Amino acid sequence: MSRMRQTIARNMVESYTTIPQLTNFDDVDVTELEDMREQSKGDYADRGIKLTAMAFVIKSVASALKRHPLLNASVDMESNTIIYKEYINIGVAVDTDRGLVVPVLRDADRKSISQIAGEIEELAGTVREGKFDLDLLKGGTFTVSNWGSVGGPSATPIITPPQVAILLIGRSRKLPQLVD
């Protein structure tokens, strides 16, 4: 294994053996979001930005983390303390030829949807090319991963230590809905 794969393997084992794993599955109606995204993506494309649902998810997560600081924290097991972060840096899982790599989008709460969308594209391109500094992978306070590109509506993600939570989103799909 490459040194990067060895580090990823060690971190996954550490996560699974030291962080309590709890998975919750929910369905969310994203019809209005997808309509808005479809209406806006041409404007973004004119500026060279690919508008995906991930930009909206990250913006929403960043806003939620401000209201729920316990999820924007890390645990220091040596000192038995919880460290609440004063910044919101979202790790964005990117599938590459060398496996899953998680670059960090810094200060996500201070960025617009267009800034987030542009940075997601830039980060993904950088890690897929393999031309990045390890600092790009450090400092995340929460991670968002998209299982939808792999397939299936759900899976159980592994938390990136020392983070305390992760959000995994699945593929959008049409489902019947009971309307009263």
Coordinates of N, CA, C and O in Angstrom, one line a residue:
M1 N 0.8 -1.2 0.0 CA 0.0 0.0 0.0 C 0.9 1.2 0.0 O 2.0 1.2 0.6
S2 N 0.4 2.3 -0.6 CA 1.1 3.6 -0.6 C 1.0 4.1 0.8 O 0.2 3.7 1.6
R3 N 1.9 5.1 1.1 CA 1.8 5.7 2.4 C 0.5 6.3 2.7 O 0.0 6.3 3.8
M4 N -0.1 6.9 1.7 CA -1.4 7.5 1.9 C -2.5 6.5 2.2 O -3.3 6.6 3.2
R5 N -2.5 5.4 1.5 CA -3.4 4.3 1.8 C -3.2 3.7 3.2 O -4.1 3.4 3.9
Q6 N -1.9 3.6 3.6 CA -1.6 3.1 5.0 C -2.2 4.1 6.0 O -2.8 3.6 7.0
T7 N -2.0 5.4 5.8 CA -2.6 6.4 6.8 C -4.1 6.3 6.8 O -4.7 6.3 7.9
I8 N -4.7 6.2 5.6 CA -6.2 6.0 5.6 C -6.6 4.8 6.3 O -7.6 4.8 7.1
A9 N -5.9 3.7 6.1 CA -6.3 2.4 6.8 C -6.2 2.6 8.3 O -7.1 2.2 9.1
R10 N -5.1 3.2 8.8 CA -4.9 3.4 10.2 C -6.0 4.2 10.8 O -6.5 4.0 11.9
N11 N -6.3 5.3 10.1 CA -7.4 6.2 10.6 C -8.7 5.6 10.6 O -9.5 5.8 11.5
M12 N -9.0 4.7 9.6 CA -10.3 4.0 9.6 C -10.4 3.0 10.8 O -11.4 2.9 11.5
V13 N -9.3 2.3 11.1 CA -9.3 1.4 12.2 C -9.4 2.1 13.5 O -10.2 1.7 14.4
E14 N -8.7 3.3 13.6 CA -8.8 4.1 14.8 C -10.3 4.6 15.0 O -10.8 4.5 16.1
S15 N -10.9 5.0 13.9 CA -12.3 5.5 14.0 C -13.2 4.4 14.5 O -14.0 4.6 15.4
Y16 N -13.1 3.3 13.8 CA -14.0 2.2 14.1 C -13.9 1.6 15.5 O -14.8 1.1 16.1
T17 N -12.7 1.7 16.0 CA -12.4 1.1 17.4 C -12.5 2.1 18.5 O -12.5 1.6 19.7
T18 N -12.5 3.4 18.2 CA -12.5 4.4 19.3 C -13.7 5.3 19.3 O -14.0 5.9 20.3
I19 N -14.4 5.4 18.2 CA -15.5 6.3 18.1 C -16.8 5.5 18.1 O -16.9 4.7 17.2
P20 N -17.8 5.8 19.0 CA -19.0 5.1 18.9 C -19.7 5.3 17.6 O -19.8 6.4 17.1
Q21 N -20.1 4.2 16.9 CA -20.7 4.3 15.6 C -22.2 4.2 15.7 O -22.7 3.2 16.2
L22 N -22.9 5.2 15.2 CA -24.3 5.2 15.2 C -24.8 5.7 13.9 O -24.3 6.7 13.4
T23 N -25.6 5.0 13.2 CA -26.1 5.4 11.9 C -27.6 5.6 11.9 O -28.3 4.8 12.5
N24 N -28.0 6.7 11.3 CA -29.4 7.0 11.2 C -29.7 7.2 9.7 O -29.0 7.9 9.0
F25 N -30.8 6.6 9.2 CA -31.2 6.8 7.8 C -32.5 7.6 7.7 O -33.5 7.2 8.4
D26 N -32.5 8.6 6.9 CA -33.7 9.5 6.7 C -33.8 9.7 5.2 O -32.8 9.9 4.5
D27 N -35.0 9.9 4.8 CA -35.3 10.3 3.5 C -35.7 11.8 3.5 O -36.4 12.2 4.5
V28 N -35.2 12.6 2.6 CA -35.5 14.0 2.5 C -36.1 14.3 1.2 O -35.5 13.9 0.1
D29 N -37.2 15.1 1.1 CA -37.7 15.5 -0.1 C -36.9 16.7 -0.7 O -36.9 17.8 -0.1
V30 N -36.2 16.5 -1.8 CA -35.4 17.5 -2.3 C -35.9 18.1 -3.7 O -35.2 18.7 -4.5
T31 N -37.2 17.9 -3.9 CA -37.9 18.3 -5.1 C -37.6 19.8 -5.4 O -37.2 20.2 -6.4
E32 N -37.9 20.6 -4.4 CA -37.8 22.1 -4.6 C -36.3 22.5 -4.8 O -36.0 23.3 -5.6
L33 N -35.4 21.8 -4.0 CA -34.0 22.1 -4.2 C -33.5 21.7 -5.6 O -32.8 22.5 -6.3
E34 N -34.0 20.6 -6.1 CA -33.6 20.2 -7.5 C -34.2 21.1 -8.5 O -33.5 21.4 -9.5
D35 N -35.4 21.5 -8.3 CA -36.0 22.5 -9.2 C -35.2 23.8 -9.3 O -34.9 24.3 -10.3
M36 N -34.8 24.3 -8.1 CA -34.0 25.5 -8.0 C -32.6 25.3 -8.6 O -32.2 26.2 -9.4
R37 N -32.0 24.2 -8.4 CA -30.7 23.9 -8.9 C -30.8 23.8 -10.5 O -29.9 24.4 -11.2
E38 N -31.8 23.2 -11.0 CA -32.0 23.1 -12.4 C -32.2 24.4 -13.1 O -31.6 24.7 -14.1
Q39 N -32.9 25.3 -12.4 CA -33.2 26.6 -13.0 C -31.9 27.5 -12.9 O -31.8 28.4 -13.8
S40 N -31.1 27.2 -12.0 CA -29.9 28.1 -11.8 C -28.6 27.6 -12.4 O -27.7 28.3 -12.6
K41 N -28.6 26.3 -12.8 CA -27.3 25.7 -13.2 C -26.8 26.3 -14.5 O -25.5 26.4 -14.7
G42 N -27.6 26.8 -15.4 CA -27.2 27.5 -16.6 C -26.4 28.8 -16.3 O -25.4 29.1 -16.9
D43 N -26.9 29.6 -15.3 CA -26.3 30.8 -14.9 C -24.9 30.5 -14.3 O -23.9 31.2 -14.5
Y44 N -24.8 29.4 -13.5 CA -23.5 29.0 -12.9 C -22.6 28.5 -14.0 O -21.4 28.8 -14.0
A45 N -23.1 27.8 -15.0 CA -22.3 27.2 -16.0 C -21.7 28.4 -16.8 O -20.5 28.3 -17.3
D46 N -22.4 29.5 -17.0 CA -21.9 30.6 -17.7 C -20.7 31.2 -17.0 O -19.8 31.9 -17.7
R47 N -20.6 31.0 -15.7 CA -19.4 31.5 -14.9 C -18.4 30.4 -14.7 O -17.4 30.6 -14.0
G48 N -18.6 29.2 -15.4 CA -17.6 28.2 -15.3 C -17.7 27.3 -14.1 O -16.8 26.7 -13.7
I49 N -18.9 27.3 -13.4 CA -19.1 26.6 -12.2 C -20.2 25.5 -12.4 O -21.3 25.8 -12.9
K50 N -19.9 24.3 -12.0 CA -20.9 23.2 -12.1 C -21.6 23.2 -10.8 O -21.1 23.0 -9.7
L51 N -22.9 23.5 -10.9 CA -23.8 23.6 -9.7 C -24.4 22.2 -9.4 O -25.2 21.7 -10.1
T52 N -23.9 21.6 -8.3 CA -24.4 20.3 -7.8 C -25.2 20.5 -6.5 O -25.0 21.5 -5.9
A53 N -25.9 19.4 -6.2 CA -26.6 19.5 -4.9 C -25.6 19.5 -3.7 O -26.0 20.1 -2.6
M54 N -24.4 19.0 -3.9 CA -23.4 19.0 -2.8 C -23.2 20.4 -2.3 O -23.0 20.6 -1.1
A55 N -23.1 21.4 -3.1 CA -22.9 22.8 -2.6 C -24.0 23.2 -1.7 O -23.7 23.9 -0.7
F56 N -25.2 22.9 -2.0 CA -26.4 23.2 -1.1 C -26.3 22.4 0.2 O -26.6 23.0 1.3
V57 N -25.9 21.2 0.1 CA -25.8 20.3 1.3 C -24.7 20.9 2.2 O -24.9 21.1 3.4
I58 N -23.5 21.3 1.7 CA -22.5 21.8 2.5 C -22.9 23.1 3.1 O -22.6 23.3 4.3
K59 N -23.5 24.0 2.4 CA -24.0 25.3 3.0 C -25.0 25.0 4.1 O -24.9 25.6 5.2
S60 N -25.9 24.0 3.9 CA -26.8 23.7 5.0 C -26.2 23.1 6.2 O -26.5 23.4 7.3
V61 N -25.2 22.2 5.9 CA -24.5 21.6 7.1 C -23.7 22.7 7.8 O -23.7 22.7 9.1
A62 N -23.1 23.6 7.1 CA -22.3 24.7 7.8 C -23.2 25.5 8.7 O -22.9 25.8 9.8
S63 N -24.4 25.8 8.2 CA -25.4 26.6 9.0 C -25.9 25.8 10.2 O -26.0 26.3 11.3
A64 N -26.1 24.5 10.0 CA -26.5 23.6 11.1 C -25.4 23.5 12.2 O -25.7 23.5 13.4
L65 N -24.2 23.4 11.7 CA -23.1 23.3 12.7 C -23.0 24.5 13.6 O -22.6 24.4 14.8
K66 N -23.3 25.7 13.1 CA -23.3 26.9 13.9 C -24.3 26.7 15.1 O -24.1 27.2 16.2
R67 N -25.5 26.1 14.8 CA -26.5 26.0 15.8 C -26.3 24.7 16.7 O -26.9 24.6 17.7
H68 N -25.5 23.8 16.2 CA -25.2 22.6 17.0 C -23.7 22.4 17.1 O -23.1 21.5 16.5
P69 N -23.1 23.2 18.0 CA -21.6 23.1 18.1 C -21.1 21.8 18.6 O -19.9 21.5 18.4
L70 N -21.9 21.0 19.2 CA -21.4 19.7 19.7 C -21.0 18.8 18.5 O -20.1 17.9 18.6
L71 N -21.5 19.0 17.3 CA -21.2 18.3 16.1 C -20.0 18.9 15.4 O -19.5 18.3 14.5
N72 N -19.6 20.1 15.8 CA -18.5 20.8 15.2 C -17.3 20.8 16.2 O -16.8 21.9 16.6
A73 N -17.0 19.7 16.7 CA -16.1 19.5 17.8 C -15.2 18.3 17.6 O -15.3 17.6 16.6
S74 N -14.2 18.2 18.5 CA -13.4 17.0 18.5 C -13.2 16.6 19.9 O -13.4 17.4 20.8
V75 N -12.8 15.3 20.1 CA -12.6 14.8 21.4 C -11.1 14.5 21.6 O -10.5 13.9 20.7
D76 N -10.6 15.0 22.7 CA -9.2 14.7 23.0 C -9.2 13.7 24.1 O -9.5 14.0 25.3
M77 N -8.9 12.5 23.7 CA -9.0 11.3 24.7 C -7.9 11.4 25.8 O -8.2 10.9 26.9
E78 N -6.8 12.0 25.4 CA -5.7 12.1 26.4 C -6.1 13.0 27.6 O -5.7 12.7 28.7
S79 N -6.8 14.1 27.3 CA -7.1 15.1 28.3 C -8.6 14.9 28.7 O -9.1 15.7 29.5
N80 N -9.3 14.0 28.1 CA -10.7 13.8 28.3 C -11.5 15.1 28.2 O -12.3 15.4 29.0
T81 N -11.3 15.8 27.1 CA -12.0 17.0 26.9 C -12.6 17.0 25.5 O -12.2 16.4 24.5
I82 N -13.7 17.8 25.4 CA -14.3 18.1 24.1 C -13.8 19.5 23.7 O -13.9 20.4 24.4
I83 N -13.3 19.6 22.4 CA -12.8 20.9 21.9 C -13.8 21.4 20.9 O -14.0 20.8 19.8
Y84 N -14.5 22.5 21.2 CA -15.5 23.1 20.3 C -14.7 24.0 19.4 O -14.0 24.9 19.8
K85 N -14.9 23.8 18.1 CA -14.2 24.6 17.1 C -14.9 25.9 16.8 O -16.2 26.0 16.8
E86 N -14.2 26.9 16.6 CA -14.7 28.3 16.4 C -14.8 28.5 14.9 O -15.1 29.6 14.4
Y87 N -14.5 27.5 14.1 CA -14.5 27.6 12.6 C -15.2 26.4 12.1 O -15.3 25.4 12.8
I88 N -15.6 26.5 10.8 CA -16.3 25.4 10.2 C -15.6 25.0 8.9 O -15.7 25.7 7.9
N89 N -14.9 23.9 9.0 CA -14.1 23.4 7.9 C -14.7 22.0 7.5 O -14.6 21.1 8.3
I90 N -15.3 22.0 6.3 CA -16.0 20.7 5.9 C -15.1 19.9 5.0 O -14.6 20.3 4.0
G91 N -14.8 18.7 5.4 CA -14.2 17.7 4.6 C -15.1 17.2 3.5 O -16.3 16.9 3.8
V92 N -14.7 17.1 2.3 CA -15.5 16.7 1.2 C -14.9 15.4 0.6 O -13.8 15.5 0.0
A93 N -15.6 14.3 0.8 CA -15.0 13.0 0.3 C -15.0 13.0 -1.2 O -16.1 13.3 -1.8
V94 N -13.9 12.7 -1.8 CA -13.7 12.6 -3.2 C -13.2 11.3 -3.6 O -12.2 10.8 -3.1
D95 N -13.9 10.6 -4.5 CA -13.4 9.3 -5.0 C -12.3 9.5 -6.1 O -12.5 10.3 -7.0
T96 N -11.2 8.9 -5.9 CA -10.0 9.0 -6.8 C -9.6 7.6 -7.2 O -10.0 6.6 -6.6
D97 N -8.7 7.6 -8.1 CA -8.1 6.3 -8.6 C -7.3 5.6 -7.4 O -7.2 4.4 -7.4
R98 N -6.9 6.4 -6.5 CA -6.1 5.9 -5.3 C -7.0 5.7 -4.1 O -6.5 5.4 -3.0
G99 N -8.3 5.8 -4.3 CA -9.2 5.6 -3.1 C -9.9 6.9 -2.7 O -9.7 8.0 -3.3
L100 N -10.6 6.9 -1.7 CA -11.3 8.0 -1.1 C -10.4 9.0 -0.5 O -9.6 8.6 0.4
V101 N -10.4 10.3 -0.9 CA -9.5 11.3 -0.3 C -10.5 12.4 0.1 O -11.5 12.7 -0.5
V102 N -10.2 13.0 1.3 CA -11.1 14.0 1.9 C -10.3 15.4 2.0 O -9.8 15.7 3.1
P103 N -10.4 16.2 1.0 CA -9.8 17.6 1.1 C -10.8 18.4 1.9 O -12.0 18.1 2.1
V104 N -10.3 19.5 2.5 CA -11.1 20.3 3.4 C -11.4 21.7 2.8 O -10.5 22.4 2.3
L105 N -12.7 22.0 2.8 CA -13.2 23.3 2.3 C -13.3 24.2 3.6 O -14.1 23.9 4.5
R106 N -12.4 25.1 3.7 CA -12.3 25.9 4.9 C -13.3 27.1 4.9 O -13.7 27.6 3.9
D107 N -13.7 27.4 6.2 CA -14.7 28.4 6.5 C -15.9 28.3 5.6 O -16.4 29.3 5.0
A108 N -16.5 27.2 5.5 CA -17.7 26.9 4.7 C -18.9 27.8 5.1 O -19.7 28.2 4.2
D109 N -18.9 28.1 6.3 CA -20.1 28.9 6.8 C -20.0 30.4 6.3 O -21.0 31.1 6.3
R110 N -18.9 30.8 5.9 CA -18.7 32.2 5.4 C -18.7 32.3 3.9 O -18.5 33.4 3.3
K111 N -19.1 31.2 3.2 CA -19.0 31.2 1.7 C -20.4 31.1 1.1 O -21.3 30.5 1.7
S112 N -20.6 31.7 -0.1 CA -21.8 31.6 -0.8 C -21.9 30.2 -1.5 O -20.9 29.5 -1.6
I113 N -23.1 29.9 -2.0 CA -23.3 28.7 -2.7 C -22.3 28.6 -3.9 O -21.7 27.6 -4.2
S114 N -22.2 29.7 -4.6 CA -21.3 29.7 -5.8 C -19.8 29.5 -5.4 O -19.1 28.8 -6.1
Q115 N -19.4 30.1 -4.3 CA -18.0 29.9 -3.8 C -17.8 28.5 -3.5 O -16.8 27.9 -3.8
I116 N -18.8 27.9 -2.8 CA -18.7 26.5 -2.3 C -18.6 25.6 -3.6 O -17.8 24.7 -3.6
A117 N -19.5 25.8 -4.5 CA -19.6 25.0 -5.7 C -18.2 25.0 -6.5 O -17.7 24.0 -6.9
G118 N -17.7 26.2 -6.6 CA -16.4 26.4 -7.3 C -15.3 25.7 -6.6 O -14.4 25.1 -7.2
E119 N -15.3 25.8 -5.2 CA -14.2 25.2 -4.5 C -14.3 23.7 -4.5 O -13.3 23.0 -4.5
I120 N -15.5 23.2 -4.5 CA -15.7 21.7 -4.5 C -15.1 21.2 -5.8 O -14.3 20.2 -5.8
E121 N -15.4 21.8 -6.9 CA -14.8 21.4 -8.2 C -13.3 21.5 -8.2 O -12.6 20.6 -8.6
E122 N -12.7 22.6 -7.6 CA -11.3 22.8 -7.6 C -10.6 21.8 -6.7 O -9.6 21.2 -7.1
L123 N -11.2 21.5 -5.5 CA -10.6 20.5 -4.6 C -10.7 19.1 -5.2 O -9.7 18.4 -5.1
A124 N -11.8 18.8 -5.8 CA -11.9 17.4 -6.4 C -10.9 17.3 -7.5 O -10.2 16.2 -7.6
G125 N -10.7 18.3 -8.4 CA -9.8 18.2 -9.5 C -8.3 18.1 -8.9 O -7.6 17.3 -9.5
T126 N -8.0 18.8 -7.9 CA -6.7 18.8 -7.3 C -6.3 17.4 -6.8 O -5.3 16.9 -7.0
V127 N -7.3 16.8 -6.0 CA -7.0 15.5 -5.4 C -7.0 14.4 -6.5 O -6.2 13.4 -6.4
R128 N -7.8 14.5 -7.5 CA -7.9 13.5 -8.5 C -6.6 13.5 -9.4 O -6.2 12.5 -9.8
E129 N -6.0 14.7 -9.5 CA -4.7 14.8 -10.2 C -3.6 14.3 -9.4 O -2.5 14.0 -9.9
G130 N -3.8 14.2 -8.1 CA -2.8 13.8 -7.1 C -1.7 14.8 -6.9 O -0.6 14.5 -6.3
K131 N -2.0 16.1 -7.2 CA -1.0 17.1 -7.0 C -1.4 18.1 -5.9 O -1.9 19.2 -6.1
F132 N -1.3 17.6 -4.7 CA -1.8 18.4 -3.5 C -0.9 18.1 -2.4 O -0.2 17.1 -2.2
D133 N -0.8 19.1 -1.5 CA -0.1 19.1 -0.2 C -1.0 18.4 0.8 O -2.2 18.6 0.8
L134 N -0.4 17.7 1.7 CA -1.2 17.1 2.8 C -2.0 18.1 3.7 O -3.0 17.7 4.3
D135 N -1.5 19.3 3.7 CA -2.3 20.3 4.4 C -3.7 20.5 3.9 O -4.6 20.9 4.6
L136 N -3.9 20.1 2.6 CA -5.3 20.2 2.0 C -6.2 19.2 2.7 O -7.4 19.4 2.7
L137 N -5.7 18.2 3.3 CA -6.5 17.2 4.0 C -6.6 17.4 5.5 O -7.3 16.6 6.1
K138 N -6.0 18.4 6.0 CA -6.0 18.6 7.5 C -7.0 19.7 7.9 O -7.2 20.6 7.1
G139 N -7.4 19.6 9.1 CA -8.2 20.7 9.7 C -9.7 20.6 9.6 O -10.4 21.6 9.9
G140 N -10.2 19.5 9.0 CA -11.6 19.4 8.9 C -12.3 19.3 10.3 O -11.8 18.6 11.2
T141 N -13.5 19.8 10.4 CA -14.3 19.7 11.6 C -15.5 18.8 11.5 O -16.1 18.4 12.5
F142 N -15.8 18.5 10.3 CA -17.0 17.7 9.9 C -16.8 17.2 8.5 O -16.2 18.0 7.7
T143 N -17.3 16.1 8.1 CA -17.2 15.6 6.8 C -18.5 15.3 6.1 O -19.4 14.8 6.8
V144 N -18.6 15.6 4.8 CA -19.8 15.2 4.0 C -19.3 14.3 2.9 O -18.3 14.6 2.2
S145 N -20.0 13.2 2.8 CA -19.6 12.2 1.7 C -20.9 12.0 0.9 O -22.0 12.0 1.4
N146 N -20.7 11.7 -0.4 CA -21.8 11.4 -1.3 C -21.7 10.0 -1.8 O -20.9 9.7 -2.6
W147 N -22.6 9.2 -1.2 CA -22.6 7.7 -1.6 C -23.3 7.5 -2.9 O -23.2 6.5 -3.6
G148 N -24.1 8.6 -3.3 CA -24.9 8.5 -4.6 C -24.1 8.1 -5.8 O -24.6 7.5 -6.7
S149 N -22.8 8.6 -5.9 CA -22.0 8.3 -7.1 C -21.6 6.9 -7.1 O -21.4 6.3 -8.2
V150 N -21.6 6.2 -6.0 CA -21.3 4.8 -6.0 C -22.5 3.9 -6.2 O -22.4 2.9 -6.9
G151 N -23.6 4.4 -5.7 CA -24.9 3.7 -5.9 C -25.6 3.4 -4.5 O -25.0 3.6 -3.5
G152 N -26.8 3.1 -4.6 CA -27.6 2.8 -3.4 C -28.0 4.0 -2.7 O -27.4 5.1 -2.8
P153 N -29.1 3.9 -1.9 CA -29.6 5.1 -1.2 C -28.9 5.3 0.1 O -29.0 6.4 0.7
S154 N -28.2 4.3 0.7 CA -27.6 4.5 2.0 C -26.5 3.6 2.2 O -26.3 2.6 1.5
A155 N -25.7 3.9 3.2 CA -24.6 3.1 3.7 C -24.2 3.6 5.1 O -24.7 4.6 5.5
T156 N -23.2 3.0 5.7 CA -22.7 3.4 7.0 C -21.3 4.0 6.8 O -20.4 3.3 6.5
P157 N -21.2 5.4 6.9 CA -19.9 6.0 6.8 C -19.0 5.8 8.0 O -19.5 5.5 9.1
I158 N -17.7 6.1 7.9 CA -16.8 6.0 9.0 C -16.3 7.4 9.3 O -15.9 8.1 8.4
I159 N -16.5 7.8 10.6 CA -16.1 9.1 11.0 C -14.6 9.3 10.9 O -13.8 8.5 11.3
T160 N -14.2 10.5 10.5 CA -12.8 10.9 10.4 C -12.3 11.4 11.8 O -12.7 12.4 12.2
P161 N -11.4 10.6 12.5 CA -10.9 11.1 13.7 C -10.1 12.4 13.5 O -9.4 12.5 12.5
P162 N -10.1 13.4 14.4 CA -10.8 13.4 15.7 C -12.2 14.0 15.6 O -12.8 14.4 16.6
Q163 N -12.8 14.1 14.4 CA -14.2 14.6 14.3 C -15.2 13.7 15.0 O -14.8 12.6 15.4
V164 N -16.4 14.2 15.3 CA -17.3 13.5 16.1 C -18.5 13.0 15.2 O -19.4 12.2 15.7
A165 N -18.6 13.4 14.0 CA -19.8 13.1 13.1 C -19.4 13.2 11.7 O -18.4 13.8 11.3
I166 N -20.3 12.6 10.8 CA -20.2 12.6 9.4 C -21.6 12.6 8.8 O -22.5 12.0 9.4
L167 N -21.8 13.2 7.7 CA -23.0 13.1 6.9 C -22.7 12.4 5.6 O -21.9 12.8 4.9
L168 N -23.5 11.3 5.4 CA -23.4 10.6 4.1 C -24.7 10.8 3.4 O -25.8 10.5 3.9
I169 N -24.7 11.3 2.2 CA -25.9 11.5 1.4 C -25.9 10.4 0.3 O -24.9 10.0 -0.2
G170 N -27.1 10.0 0.0 CA -27.3 9.0 -1.1 C -27.7 9.6 -2.4 O -27.8 10.8 -2.5
R171 N -28.0 8.7 -3.3 CA -28.5 9.2 -4.6 C -29.9 9.7 -4.5 O -30.8 9.1 -3.9
S172 N -30.2 10.8 -5.2 CA -31.5 11.3 -5.3 C -32.3 10.3 -6.2 O -31.8 9.8 -7.2
R173 N -33.5 10.1 -5.8 CA -34.4 9.2 -6.6 C -35.8 9.6 -6.4 O -36.2 10.2 -5.4
K174 N -36.7 9.2 -7.3 CA -38.1 9.5 -7.2 C -38.8 8.4 -6.4 O -38.6 7.2 -6.7
L175 N -39.6 8.8 -5.5 CA -40.3 7.9 -4.6 C -41.8 8.3 -4.6 O -42.1 9.5 -4.6
P176 N -42.7 7.4 -4.4 CA -44.1 7.8 -4.2 C -44.2 8.5 -2.9 O -43.5 8.1 -1.9
Q177 N -45.2 9.4 -2.8 CA -45.4 10.1 -1.5 C -46.9 10.1 -1.2 O -47.7 10.5 -2.1
L178 N -47.3 9.8 0.0 CA -48.6 9.8 0.4 C -49.0 11.3 0.8 O -48.3 11.9 1.6
V179 N -50.0 11.9 0.1 CA -50.4 13.2 0.4 C -51.8 13.2 0.9 O -52.7 12.6 0.3
D180 N -52.0 13.9 2.1 CA -53.3 13.9 2.7 C -54.2 14.8 1.9 O -53.9 16.0 1.7

